[in-house]
mmCIF file of N, CA and C in Angstrom:
data_model
loop_
_atom_site.group_PDB
_atom_site.id
_atom_site.type_symbol
_atom_site.label_atom_id
_atom_site.label_comp_id
_atom_site.label_asym_id
_atom_site.label_seq_id
_atom_site.Cartn_x
_atom_site.Cartn_y
_atom_site.Cartn_z
ATOM 1 N N MET A 24 -55.522 17.105 23.214
ATOM 2 C CA MET A 24 -54.859 15.976 23.819
ATOM 3 C C MET A 24 -53.664 16.412 24.662
ATOM 4 N N ALA A 25 -52.896 17.406 24.179
ATOM 5 C CA ALA A 25 -51.738 17.867 24.936
ATOM 6 C C ALA A 25 -52.171 18.417 26.288
ATOM 7 N N GLU A 26 -53.316 19.125 26.305
ATOM 8 C CA GLU A 26 -53.808 19.657 27.570
ATOM 9 C C GLU A 26 -54.164 18.531 28.525
ATOM 10 N N GLU A 27 -54.802 17.487 28.000
ATOM 11 C CA GLU A 27 -55.148 16.339 28.836
ATOM 12 C C GLU A 27 -53.905 15.640 29.371
ATOM 13 N N ALA A 28 -52.893 15.540 28.538
ATOM 14 C CA ALA A 28 -51.663 14.853 28.935
ATOM 15 C C ALA A 28 -50.804 15.724 29.841
ATOM 16 N N GLY A 29 -51.018 17.030 29.774
ATOM 17 C CA GLY A 29 -50.227 17.941 30.580
ATOM 18 C C GLY A 29 -48.812 18.124 30.069
ATOM 19 N N THR A 30 -48.594 17.803 28.802
ATOM 20 C CA THR A 30 -47.264 17.948 28.210
ATOM 21 C C THR A 30 -47.386 18.151 26.708
ATOM 22 N N GLU A 31 -46.351 18.679 26.116
ATOM 23 C CA GLU A 31 -46.307 18.851 24.665
ATOM 24 C C GLU A 31 -46.190 17.476 24.009
ATOM 25 N N LEU A 32 -47.026 17.196 23.017
ATOM 26 C CA LEU A 32 -47.017 15.896 22.356
ATOM 27 C C LEU A 32 -46.239 15.877 21.057
ATOM 28 N N VAL A 33 -46.128 17.041 20.410
ATOM 29 C CA VAL A 33 -45.426 17.119 19.135
ATOM 30 C C VAL A 33 -44.455 18.294 19.190
ATOM 31 N N SER A 34 -43.223 18.049 18.783
ATOM 32 C CA SER A 34 -42.227 19.112 18.691
ATOM 33 C C SER A 34 -41.757 19.196 17.251
ATOM 34 N N GLU A 35 -41.972 20.349 16.606
ATOM 35 C CA GLU A 35 -41.489 20.540 15.244
ATOM 36 C C GLU A 35 -40.038 20.984 15.317
ATOM 37 N N THR A 36 -39.161 20.245 14.649
ATOM 38 C CA THR A 36 -37.738 20.534 14.746
ATOM 39 C C THR A 36 -37.095 20.911 13.422
ATOM 40 N N GLY A 37 -37.794 20.774 12.323
ATOM 41 C CA GLY A 37 -37.206 21.062 11.025
ATOM 42 C C GLY A 37 -36.578 19.822 10.419
ATOM 43 N N GLY A 38 -35.942 20.000 9.298
ATOM 44 C CA GLY A 38 -35.311 18.884 8.606
ATOM 45 C C GLY A 38 -34.376 19.417 7.544
ATOM 46 N N ILE A 39 -33.628 18.518 6.950
ATOM 47 C CA ILE A 39 -32.730 18.925 5.874
ATOM 48 C C ILE A 39 -32.937 18.031 4.665
ATOM 49 N N ASP A 40 -32.778 18.635 3.509
ATOM 50 C CA ASP A 40 -32.756 17.919 2.230
ATOM 51 C C ASP A 40 -31.418 18.243 1.589
ATOM 52 N N ILE A 41 -30.743 17.224 1.098
ATOM 53 C CA ILE A 41 -29.403 17.385 0.527
ATOM 54 C C ILE A 41 -29.490 17.227 -0.984
ATOM 55 N N PHE A 42 -28.964 18.225 -1.702
ATOM 56 C CA PHE A 42 -29.021 18.253 -3.158
ATOM 57 C C PHE A 42 -27.617 18.205 -3.754
ATOM 58 N N PRO A 43 -27.120 17.024 -4.114
ATOM 59 C CA PRO A 43 -25.826 16.948 -4.802
ATOM 60 C C PRO A 43 -25.914 17.658 -6.157
ATOM 61 N N ALA A 44 -24.794 18.181 -6.623
ATOM 62 C CA ALA A 44 -24.767 18.923 -7.890
ATOM 63 C C ALA A 44 -25.246 18.072 -9.058
ATOM 64 N N GLU A 45 -24.923 16.785 -9.060
ATOM 65 C CA GLU A 45 -25.287 15.925 -10.191
ATOM 66 C C GLU A 45 -26.699 15.366 -10.087
ATOM 67 N N ASP A 46 -27.405 15.707 -9.017
ATOM 68 C CA ASP A 46 -28.756 15.199 -8.794
ATOM 69 C C ASP A 46 -29.699 15.695 -9.886
ATOM 70 N N ALA A 47 -30.603 14.851 -10.338
ATOM 71 C CA ALA A 47 -31.557 15.218 -11.386
ATOM 72 C C ALA A 47 -32.809 15.873 -10.811
ATOM 73 N N PHE A 48 -32.919 15.958 -9.490
ATOM 74 C CA PHE A 48 -34.106 16.524 -8.845
ATOM 75 C C PHE A 48 -34.188 18.028 -9.106
ATOM 76 N N ASP A 49 -35.350 18.512 -9.476
ATOM 77 C CA ASP A 49 -35.557 19.928 -9.780
ATOM 78 C C ASP A 49 -35.731 20.720 -8.479
ATOM 79 N N ARG A 50 -34.661 21.354 -8.024
ATOM 80 C CA ARG A 50 -34.697 22.109 -6.767
ATOM 81 C C ARG A 50 -35.690 23.259 -6.825
ATOM 82 N N THR A 51 -35.781 23.929 -7.985
ATOM 83 C CA THR A 51 -36.662 25.095 -8.077
ATOM 84 C C THR A 51 -38.133 24.701 -7.949
ATOM 85 N N ALA A 52 -38.513 23.546 -8.454
ATOM 86 C CA ALA A 52 -39.888 23.068 -8.281
ATOM 87 C C ALA A 52 -40.160 22.785 -6.802
ATOM 88 N N TYR A 53 -39.174 22.215 -6.137
ATOM 89 C CA TYR A 53 -39.295 21.879 -4.715
ATOM 90 C C TYR A 53 -39.423 23.149 -3.873
ATOM 91 N N THR A 54 -38.507 24.092 -4.062
ATOM 92 C CA THR A 54 -38.564 25.327 -3.280
ATOM 93 C C THR A 54 -39.762 26.186 -3.698
ATOM 94 N N GLY A 55 -40.134 26.120 -4.960
ATOM 95 C CA GLY A 55 -41.313 26.855 -5.425
ATOM 96 C C GLY A 55 -42.583 26.378 -4.738
ATOM 97 N N ALA A 56 -42.697 25.074 -4.542
ATOM 98 C CA ALA A 56 -43.856 24.525 -3.841
ATOM 99 C C ALA A 56 -43.862 24.982 -2.383
ATOM 100 N N MET A 57 -42.691 25.025 -1.773
ATOM 101 C CA MET A 57 -42.604 25.491 -0.389
ATOM 102 C C MET A 57 -42.962 26.974 -0.310
ATOM 103 N N ASP A 58 -42.490 27.768 -1.274
ATOM 104 C CA ASP A 58 -42.839 29.191 -1.325
ATOM 105 C C ASP A 58 -44.349 29.368 -1.452
ATOM 106 N N ALA A 59 -44.964 28.592 -2.334
ATOM 107 C CA ALA A 59 -46.402 28.697 -2.573
ATOM 108 C C ALA A 59 -47.220 28.356 -1.332
ATOM 109 N N CYS A 60 -46.683 27.482 -0.496
ATOM 110 C CA CYS A 60 -47.386 27.065 0.722
ATOM 111 C C CYS A 60 -46.968 27.865 1.949
ATOM 112 N N GLY A 61 -46.038 28.792 1.775
ATOM 113 C CA GLY A 61 -45.593 29.606 2.892
ATOM 114 C C GLY A 61 -44.704 28.875 3.880
ATOM 115 N N VAL A 62 -44.015 27.843 3.412
ATOM 116 C CA VAL A 62 -43.117 27.081 4.287
ATOM 117 C C VAL A 62 -41.759 27.782 4.318
ATOM 118 N N PRO A 63 -41.305 28.202 5.498
ATOM 119 C CA PRO A 63 -40.000 28.870 5.570
ATOM 120 C C PRO A 63 -38.852 27.871 5.413
ATOM 121 N N TYR A 64 -37.786 28.307 4.777
ATOM 122 C CA TYR A 64 -36.608 27.449 4.606
ATOM 123 C C TYR A 64 -35.390 28.324 4.363
ATOM 124 N N GLU A 65 -34.220 27.709 4.487
ATOM 125 C CA GLU A 65 -32.961 28.361 4.145
ATOM 126 C C GLU A 65 -32.213 27.442 3.196
ATOM 127 N N LEU A 66 -31.622 27.993 2.155
ATOM 128 C CA LEU A 66 -30.777 27.238 1.250
ATOM 129 C C LEU A 66 -29.332 27.495 1.658
ATOM 130 N N LEU A 67 -28.628 26.443 2.077
ATOM 131 C CA LEU A 67 -27.275 26.560 2.600
ATOM 132 C C LEU A 67 -26.267 25.999 1.618
ATOM 133 N N ASP A 68 -25.118 26.660 1.496
ATOM 134 C CA ASP A 68 -24.038 26.045 0.732
ATOM 135 C C ASP A 68 -23.382 24.987 1.617
ATOM 136 N N ALA A 69 -22.488 24.209 1.033
ATOM 137 C CA ALA A 69 -21.887 23.082 1.753
ATOM 138 C C ALA A 69 -21.151 23.531 3.013
ATOM 139 N N ALA A 70 -20.394 24.626 2.921
ATOM 140 C CA ALA A 70 -19.612 25.093 4.073
ATOM 141 C C ALA A 70 -20.520 25.468 5.241
ATOM 142 N N GLU A 71 -21.595 26.206 4.960
ATOM 143 C CA GLU A 71 -22.514 26.608 6.026
ATOM 144 C C GLU A 71 -23.258 25.398 6.585
ATOM 145 N N ALA A 72 -23.650 24.476 5.714
ATOM 146 C CA ALA A 72 -24.339 23.270 6.190
ATOM 147 C C ALA A 72 -23.447 22.463 7.131
ATOM 148 N N MET A 73 -22.170 22.304 6.783
ATOM 149 C CA MET A 73 -21.268 21.534 7.645
ATOM 150 C C MET A 73 -20.936 22.298 8.929
ATOM 151 N N ARG A 74 -20.979 23.626 8.880
ATOM 152 C CA ARG A 74 -20.773 24.398 10.104
ATOM 153 C C ARG A 74 -21.936 24.181 11.070
ATOM 154 N N ARG A 75 -23.165 24.215 10.526
ATOM 155 C CA ARG A 75 -24.349 24.040 11.375
ATOM 156 C C ARG A 75 -24.576 22.587 11.783
ATOM 157 N N PHE A 76 -24.224 21.684 10.885
ATOM 158 C CA PHE A 76 -24.438 20.254 11.124
ATOM 159 C C PHE A 76 -23.100 19.536 10.968
ATOM 160 N N PRO A 77 -22.240 19.583 11.990
ATOM 161 C CA PRO A 77 -20.878 19.049 11.863
ATOM 162 C C PRO A 77 -20.807 17.561 11.540
ATOM 163 N N GLU A 78 -21.898 16.852 11.706
ATOM 164 C CA GLU A 78 -21.897 15.430 11.359
ATOM 165 C C GLU A 78 -21.946 15.204 9.852
ATOM 166 N N LEU A 79 -22.274 16.237 9.075
ATOM 167 C CA LEU A 79 -22.320 16.123 7.613
ATOM 168 C C LEU A 79 -20.921 16.215 7.018
ATOM 169 N N ARG A 80 -20.676 15.412 6.018
ATOM 170 C CA ARG A 80 -19.466 15.512 5.195
ATOM 171 C C ARG A 80 -19.951 15.481 3.756
ATOM 172 N N ILE A 81 -20.040 16.661 3.152
ATOM 173 C CA ILE A 81 -20.602 16.750 1.808
ATOM 174 C C ILE A 81 -19.642 17.494 0.889
ATOM 175 N N ASP A 82 -19.778 17.238 -0.401
ATOM 176 C CA ASP A 82 -18.978 17.885 -1.435
ATOM 177 C C ASP A 82 -19.296 19.375 -1.471
ATOM 178 N N GLU A 83 -18.321 20.192 -1.826
ATOM 179 C CA GLU A 83 -18.508 21.646 -1.829
ATOM 180 C C GLU A 83 -19.563 22.122 -2.826
ATOM 181 N N SER A 84 -19.899 21.311 -3.818
ATOM 182 C CA SER A 84 -20.932 21.710 -4.787
ATOM 183 C C SER A 84 -22.341 21.317 -4.348
ATOM 184 N N THR A 85 -22.463 20.710 -3.191
ATOM 185 C CA THR A 85 -23.753 20.261 -2.676
ATOM 186 C C THR A 85 -24.477 21.425 -1.995
ATOM 187 N N GLU A 86 -25.789 21.484 -2.180
ATOM 188 C CA GLU A 86 -26.637 22.457 -1.491
ATOM 189 C C GLU A 86 -27.516 21.721 -0.488
ATOM 190 N N VAL A 87 -27.825 22.401 0.609
ATOM 191 C CA VAL A 87 -28.676 21.806 1.643
ATOM 192 C C VAL A 87 -29.835 22.748 1.918
ATOM 193 N N LEU A 88 -31.009 22.196 1.935
ATOM 194 C CA LEU A 88 -32.209 22.950 2.247
ATOM 195 C C LEU A 88 -32.570 22.653 3.698
ATOM 196 N N PHE A 89 -32.642 23.697 4.508
ATOM 197 C CA PHE A 89 -32.960 23.540 5.931
ATOM 198 C C PHE A 89 -34.259 24.247 6.240
#
């Protein structure tokens, strides 16, 4: 379809998941599933996440998956 349209139809840009320290979500199960499927990601601490995404204002104990 992209060839017919003469333009790119889908652009993959990535995403972020925010994990507060008090969150009950099992981060290791989440990242383990991504590892098993070969999905690349970076686990960022709060300071690095806010440096890369200045619109974020998160607690220093928060982790961000990019």
